[in-house]
């Protein structure tokens, strides 16, 4: 098999496409032929050595794939099954990957590999953030930052599916069009307008009931200025590069909550909830209420360049890597 391997940490260009031995198949594991792999921002952090999980080189990034089981020692994953998997958070930028049933899902017949590869991490993150953590209600105002990005685009669609009124922010005209096409009710280009002022205006002074924030930094700080009474700010990520700090006196006086979300932890603490969420996401997909925006289909051989685009705000929705012959 072949895989993108990092022998040291750094930007995506440190990765090398190499022939590597097939990993041994352990009891309860299945070998998957990778048909599509998603590029997620965390893959970039993982390669840089700045993610919460730091691998020992050589490592193979790639936290999310879809493919076909070609060899199995797991009764739940027979040979020929079409599956999506989050692996163990890595190993997907390869021709083949090894997985457990634990983090592997059988696909609905009508779902393409590229949609499947683009759906698990971003939509599970959006689902747990909005429903489990924020307990969003129909009719509430949801403010989604970086709405044209991976997790942001999923949050817009899931917010609409939950009956929320969705305001999205993003940087630039092209991304405004993307957020609109995803179903956002209002879109703010935060390179041109002050989103605090616009949110206050749109909500007639009420503010956003729920804020979905994958950006952090100034975006988080400003969100505390337009959060509603009993609002919830969801801390999803820090693409801005700065970890913001919540001011406890402000949280008290304005009566809002700051809620962290570490989706991967639910694999350890409440796996049944992950399985239930995946079932619900596949149902919504089947009903046409959600569909990942796969904006680029890139040959696996071009993975580092694709990762660099995602890291530098150069992508929208999801970038998916396909086996070279299929791309
Ligand atoms: N909490 C969890 O469990 C969980 C799960 C998955 C992902 N995440 C996190 O969610 C964040 C987003 O991931 P993603 O895969 O959706 O990434 P993505 O598709 O690249 O979207 C990130 C967006 O952030 C915005 N951004 C603002 N400042 C930026 C900067 N300085 N550099 C780069 N982007 C910047 C950009 O949108 P604009 O140009 O519109 O500003 C960019 O498109 C990451 O921090 C990731 O680690 C968290």
Coordinates of C-alpha atoms and ligand atoms in Angstrom, one line a residue:
X1 CA 0.0 0.0 0.0
X2 CA 0.9 3.7 -0.3
X3 CA 0.5 6.5 2.2
X4 CA 1.4 10.1 2.9
X5 CA 3.9 10.0 5.8
X6 CA 5.4 12.6 7.9
X7 CA 8.9 11.9 9.3
X8 CA 8.9 15.2 11.1
X9 CA 6.3 17.9 12.0
X10 CA 5.7 20.9 9.8
X11 CA 3.5 22.3 7.0
X12 CA 1.8 19.8 4.7
X13 CA 4.8 19.9 2.4
X14 CA 6.7 17.7 4.9
X15 CA 4.6 14.7 3.9
X16 CA 6.0 12.1 1.5
X17 CA 4.0 9.6 -0.6
X18 CA 5.7 6.3 0.2
X19 CA 5.2 2.6 -0.2
X20 CA 4.6 1.2 3.3
X21 CA 4.0 -2.3 4.5
X22 CA 0.3 -3.4 5.0
X23 CA -0.4 -3.0 8.7
X24 CA -1.3 -6.3 10.4
X25 CA -5.0 -6.9 10.8
X26 CA -5.8 -7.3 14.5
X27 CA -8.7 -9.2 16.0
X28 CA -11.9 -7.3 15.4
X29 CA -10.4 -5.1 12.7
X30 CA -11.2 -4.6 9.0
X31 CA -9.0 -3.4 6.1
X32 CA -10.6 -0.7 4.1
X33 CA -9.8 0.3 0.5
X34 CA -9.9 4.1 0.7
X35 CA -12.4 5.5 -1.9
X36 CA -12.5 9.1 -0.5
X37 CA -10.7 10.9 2.3
X38 CA -11.8 14.3 3.7
X39 CA -9.4 17.2 4.4
X40 CA -10.2 18.6 7.9
X41 CA -8.4 21.5 9.5
X42 CA -7.3 19.2 12.4
X43 CA -5.3 17.1 9.8
X44 CA -3.2 20.2 9.2
X45 CA -2.7 20.7 12.9
X46 CA -1.9 17.0 13.3
X47 CA 0.8 17.2 10.7
X48 CA 2.2 20.4 12.2
X49 CA 2.4 18.7 15.6
X50 CA 0.1 21.3 17.2
X51 CA -3.0 19.1 17.6
X52 CA -4.1 17.8 21.0
X53 CA -2.9 14.4 19.9
X54 CA 0.8 14.4 18.9
X55 CA 1.9 11.3 17.0
X56 CA 5.3 9.8 17.0
X57 CA 6.8 10.0 13.5
X58 CA 6.5 8.5 11.0
X59 CA 2.8 9.2 11.0
X60 CA 0.0 9.1 8.4
X61 CA -2.6 11.9 8.7
X62 CA -6.2 11.7 7.6
X63 CA -9.0 11.4 10.2
X64 CA -11.9 10.6 7.9
X65 CA -12.5 8.3 5.0
X66 CA -15.0 6.3 3.2
X67 CA -14.4 3.1 1.3
X68 CA -15.0 -0.7 0.9
X69 CA -14.0 -3.4 3.3
X70 CA -11.6 -5.8 1.5
X71 CA -10.4 -8.0 4.5
X72 CA -12.1 -8.5 7.8
X73 CA -11.7 -9.9 11.2
X74 CA -14.8 -8.1 12.5
X75 CA -18.2 -9.8 12.1
X76 CA -20.0 -6.4 11.9
X77 CA -17.8 -5.3 8.9
X78 CA -18.1 -8.0 6.2
X79 CA -15.9 -7.9 3.0
X80 CA -17.6 -5.8 0.5
X81 CA -19.4 -3.5 3.0
X82 CA -19.4 0.2 2.0
X83 CA -18.4 2.2 5.1
X84 CA -17.3 5.6 6.5
X85 CA -14.7 5.7 9.3
X86 CA -13.0 8.2 11.5
X87 CA -10.2 5.6 12.1
X88 CA -8.3 6.5 15.2
X89 CA -8.0 10.1 14.1
X90 CA -5.3 9.3 11.5
X91 CA -4.1 6.9 8.8
X92 CA -6.6 7.9 6.1
X93 CA -4.3 9.6 3.6
X94 CA -3.4 6.3 2.1
X95 CA -4.6 3.7 -0.4
X96 CA -5.8 1.5 2.5
X97 CA -6.6 1.9 6.2
X98 CA -7.4 -0.3 9.1
X99 CA -10.3 0.3 11.4
X100 CA -12.6 -1.1 14.2
X101 CA -16.4 -1.3 14.0
X102 CA -16.3 1.2 16.9
X103 CA -15.7 4.2 14.7
X104 CA -16.9 2.8 11.4
X105 CA -20.4 3.2 9.9
X106 CA -22.2 1.2 7.2
X107 CA -23.4 3.6 4.4
X108 CA -26.9 4.1 3.1
X109 CA -27.0 2.6 -0.4
X110 CA -27.7 6.0 -2.0
X111 CA -24.8 7.8 -0.4
X112 CA -21.7 8.4 -2.5
X113 CA -18.2 7.8 -1.0
X114 CA -17.3 11.5 -1.3
X115 CA -20.4 12.6 0.6
X116 CA -19.8 9.9 3.2
X117 CA -16.2 11.0 3.6
X118 CA -17.2 14.6 4.1
X119 CA -20.0 13.9 6.5
X120 CA -18.9 12.3 9.7
X121 CA -16.6 14.7 11.5
X122 CA -18.1 18.0 10.5
X123 CA -21.8 17.0 10.9
X124 CA -21.2 15.0 14.1
X125 CA -19.4 18.1 15.5
X126 CA -22.3 20.3 14.5
X127 CA -24.9 17.9 15.8
X128 CA -23.3 17.5 19.2
X129 CA -22.6 21.2 19.5
X130 CA -26.1 22.4 18.6
X131 CA -28.2 19.6 20.2
X132 CA -26.2 18.0 23.0
X133 CA -24.4 21.1 24.3
X134 CA -26.5 24.1 23.3
X135 CA -29.9 22.3 23.2
X136 CA -31.0 24.6 20.4
X137 CA -34.7 25.2 20.0
X138 CA -36.8 25.9 16.9
X139 CA -37.1 29.7 16.4
X140 CA -33.9 30.6 18.1
X141 CA -31.3 32.8 16.5
X142 CA -28.1 30.8 15.6
X143 CA -25.0 32.7 14.6
X144 CA -22.5 30.5 12.7
X145 CA -19.0 31.9 12.3
X146 CA -16.8 30.8 9.3
X147 CA -20.1 29.5 7.7
X148 CA -18.5 28.6 4.4
X149 CA -15.9 26.3 6.1
X150 CA -16.1 22.6 6.9
X151 CA -17.8 22.6 10.3
X152 CA -19.5 26.0 9.6
X153 CA -21.2 24.8 6.5
X154 CA -22.5 21.7 8.4
X155 CA -23.7 23.9 11.3
X156 CA -25.7 26.2 8.9
X157 CA -27.6 23.2 7.5
X158 CA -28.1 21.5 10.9
X159 CA -29.4 24.8 12.3
X160 CA -31.9 25.2 9.6
X161 CA -32.9 21.5 10.0
X162 CA -33.5 22.2 13.7
X163 CA -35.8 25.1 12.9
X164 CA -33.4 27.9 13.9
X165 CA -33.0 31.3 12.2
X166 CA -29.5 31.2 11.0
X167 CA -27.1 34.1 10.6
X168 CA -23.7 33.2 9.1
X169 CA -20.5 35.1 9.0
X170 CA -17.6 34.6 6.6
X171 CA -14.8 36.4 4.8
X172 CA -15.4 37.6 1.2
X173 CA -18.1 37.7 -1.5
X174 CA -17.6 34.2 -2.8
X175 CA -18.1 32.8 0.7
X176 CA -21.2 34.9 1.2
X177 CA -22.7 33.2 -1.8
X178 CA -21.7 29.8 -0.4
X179 CA -23.4 30.5 2.9
X180 CA -26.5 31.7 1.1
X181 CA -26.6 28.5 -1.0
X182 CA -26.3 26.5 2.2
X183 CA -29.6 28.0 3.5
X184 CA -28.4 30.8 5.9
X185 CA -31.2 33.3 6.4
X186 CA -28.7 36.2 6.6
X187 CA -25.0 36.3 5.7
X188 CA -22.5 38.9 7.0
X189 CA -19.1 39.4 5.3
X190 CA -17.0 40.2 8.4
X191 CA -14.3 41.8 6.3
X192 CA -16.8 44.5 5.4
X193 CA -19.3 44.8 8.2
X194 CA -19.2 44.7 12.0
X195 CA -21.1 41.5 12.8
X196 CA -22.0 42.7 16.3
X197 CA -24.0 45.6 14.9
X198 CA -25.7 43.6 12.2
X199 CA -26.7 40.8 14.6
X200 CA -28.1 43.3 17.1
X201 CA -30.1 44.9 14.2
X202 CA -31.4 41.7 12.7
X203 CA -32.5 40.3 16.1
X204 CA -34.0 43.8 17.2
X205 CA -31.6 43.9 20.1
X206 CA -32.2 40.4 21.4
X207 CA -28.8 39.0 20.2
X208 CA -27.9 35.5 19.1
X209 CA -29.3 32.6 21.3
X210 CA -26.5 30.3 20.1
X211 CA -23.1 31.2 18.6
X212 CA -21.1 28.4 16.9
X213 CA -17.5 29.6 16.9
X214 CA -14.7 27.6 15.1
X215 CA -12.5 30.8 14.8
X216 CA -11.8 32.0 18.4
X217 CA -9.7 35.1 18.9
X218 CA -11.4 38.4 18.2
X219 CA -14.4 36.6 16.7
X220 CA -15.1 35.0 20.2
X221 CA -14.5 38.4 22.0
X222 CA -17.0 40.1 19.7
X223 CA -19.5 37.3 20.0
X224 CA -19.8 38.1 23.7
X225 CA -21.1 41.5 22.7
X226 CA -24.1 40.2 20.7
X227 CA -25.0 37.1 22.7
X228 CA -28.6 37.0 24.0
X229 CA -29.8 36.7 27.6
X230 CA -29.4 32.9 28.4
X231 CA -27.5 32.6 25.1
X232 CA -24.8 29.9 24.6
X233 CA -21.4 30.4 22.9
X234 CA -20.1 27.1 21.5
X235 CA -16.3 26.9 21.5
X236 CA -15.5 24.7 18.5
X237 CA -12.0 25.7 17.4
X238 CA -9.4 28.4 17.0
X239 CA -8.6 28.8 13.3
X240 CA -7.7 32.5 14.1
X241 CA -4.7 31.1 16.0
X242 CA -5.6 32.7 19.3
X243 CA -7.3 31.0 22.3
X244 CA -9.7 33.7 23.6
X245 CA -10.4 34.0 27.3
X246 CA -14.0 34.2 28.7
X247 CA -14.5 36.9 31.3
X248 CA -16.4 35.4 34.2
X249 CA -17.9 38.7 35.4
X250 CA -19.2 39.4 31.9
X251 CA -20.7 35.8 31.7
X252 CA -22.5 36.5 35.0
X253 CA -23.7 40.0 34.2
X254 CA -25.0 39.1 30.8
X255 CA -26.3 35.7 31.9
X256 CA -24.9 33.5 29.1
X257 CA -22.9 30.3 28.9
X258 CA -19.6 29.4 27.3
X259 CA -19.7 25.7 26.2
X260 CA -16.7 23.7 25.0
X261 CA -17.1 20.9 22.6
X262 CA -14.6 18.1 22.1
X263 CA -16.5 15.8 19.8
X264 CA -13.9 13.0 19.7
X265 CA -14.3 12.5 23.5
X266 CA -17.9 11.2 23.0
X267 CA -16.3 8.1 21.4
X268 CA -15.0 7.4 24.9
X269 CA -17.7 8.7 27.2
X270 CA -21.0 8.1 25.2
X271 CA -20.5 6.1 22.1
X272 CA -24.2 5.2 21.9
X273 CA -24.9 8.9 21.4
X274 CA -22.5 9.0 18.4
X275 CA -24.2 6.0 16.8
X276 CA -27.6 7.6 17.4
X277 CA -26.4 10.9 15.9
X278 CA -25.0 9.2 12.9
X279 CA -28.4 7.5 12.3
X280 CA -30.1 10.8 12.6
X281 CA -27.6 12.5 10.2
X282 CA -28.1 9.7 7.6
X283 CA -31.9 10.2 8.0
X284 CA -31.6 13.9 7.4
X285 CA -29.4 13.2 4.4
X286 CA -32.0 10.8 3.0
X287 CA -34.7 13.4 3.4
X288 CA -32.5 15.9 1.5
X289 CA -32.3 18.3 4.6
X290 CA -28.5 18.1 4.8
X291 CA -25.9 17.5 2.1
X292 CA -22.2 18.2 2.4
X293 CA -20.8 20.8 0.1
X294 CA -18.0 19.0 -1.6
X295 CA -16.4 21.9 -3.4
X296 CA -13.2 20.2 -4.6
X297 CA -12.3 16.6 -5.6
X298 CA -8.5 16.3 -5.6
X299 CA -6.3 13.4 -6.5
X300 CA -4.8 11.7 -3.4
X301 CA -1.4 12.5 -4.8
X302 CA -2.1 16.3 -4.4
X303 CA -3.0 16.0 -0.7
X304 CA -0.4 18.4 0.7
X305 CA -1.5 21.2 -1.7
X306 CA -5.2 20.6 -0.7
X307 CA -4.3 20.7 3.0
X308 CA -2.4 24.0 2.4
X309 CA -5.6 25.5 0.8
X310 CA -7.7 24.5 3.8
X311 CA -5.2 25.9 6.2
X312 CA -5.0 29.3 4.5
X313 CA -8.8 30.1 4.0
X314 CA -8.5 29.1 0.4
X315 CA -11.3 26.4 0.5
X316 CA -15.0 26.3 1.0
X317 CA -17.1 23.5 2.3
X318 CA -15.2 20.2 2.1
X319 CA -12.2 19.2 0.0
X320 CA -12.1 15.5 -0.7
X321 CA -9.2 13.4 -1.8
X322 CA -9.9 10.6 -4.3
X323 CA -7.7 7.6 -5.3
X324 CA -5.6 8.9 -8.2
X325 CA -7.5 6.9 -10.9
X326 CA -10.9 8.2 -9.7
X327 CA -10.0 11.9 -9.4
Ligands
LIG1 N1 -14.4 20.8 18.7 C1 -14.4 19.8 17.9 O1 -14.7 18.7 18.3 C2 -13.9 20.0 16.5 C3 -14.2 19.1 15.4 C4 -13.8 19.3 14.1 C5 -13.1 20.5 13.8 N2 -12.9 21.4 14.9 C6 -12.2 22.7 14.6 O2 -13.0 23.5 13.9 C7 -12.1 24.4 13.2 C8 -12.6 24.5 11.7 O3 -12.3 23.3 11.1 P1 -12.7 23.1 9.6 O4 -12.2 21.7 9.2 O5 -14.1 23.5 9.4 O6 -11.8 24.2 8.8 P2 -12.0 25.0 7.5 O7 -13.0 24.3 6.6 O8 -10.7 25.4 7.0 O9 -12.8 26.3 8.0 C9 -12.1 27.2 8.8 C10 -12.5 28.7 8.5 O10 -12.0 29.5 9.6 C11 -11.9 30.8 9.1 N3 -10.7 31.5 9.6 C12 -10.7 32.6 10.3 N4 -9.5 33.0 10.6 C13 -8.6 32.1 10.0 C14 -7.2 32.0 9.9 N5 -6.4 32.9 10.5 N6 -6.7 30.9 9.2 C15 -7.5 30.0 8.7 N7 -8.9 30.1 8.7 C16 -9.4 31.1 9.4 C17 -11.9 30.7 7.6 O11 -13.2 31.2 7.1 P3 -13.4 32.8 6.7 O12 -12.4 33.0 5.6 O13 -14.8 32.9 6.3 O14 -13.1 33.6 7.9 C18 -11.8 29.3 7.3 O15 -12.5 28.9 6.1 C19 -10.7 24.0 13.4 O16 -10.1 24.7 14.4 C20 -10.9 22.5 13.9 O17 -9.8 22.1 14.7 C21 -13.3 21.2 16.1

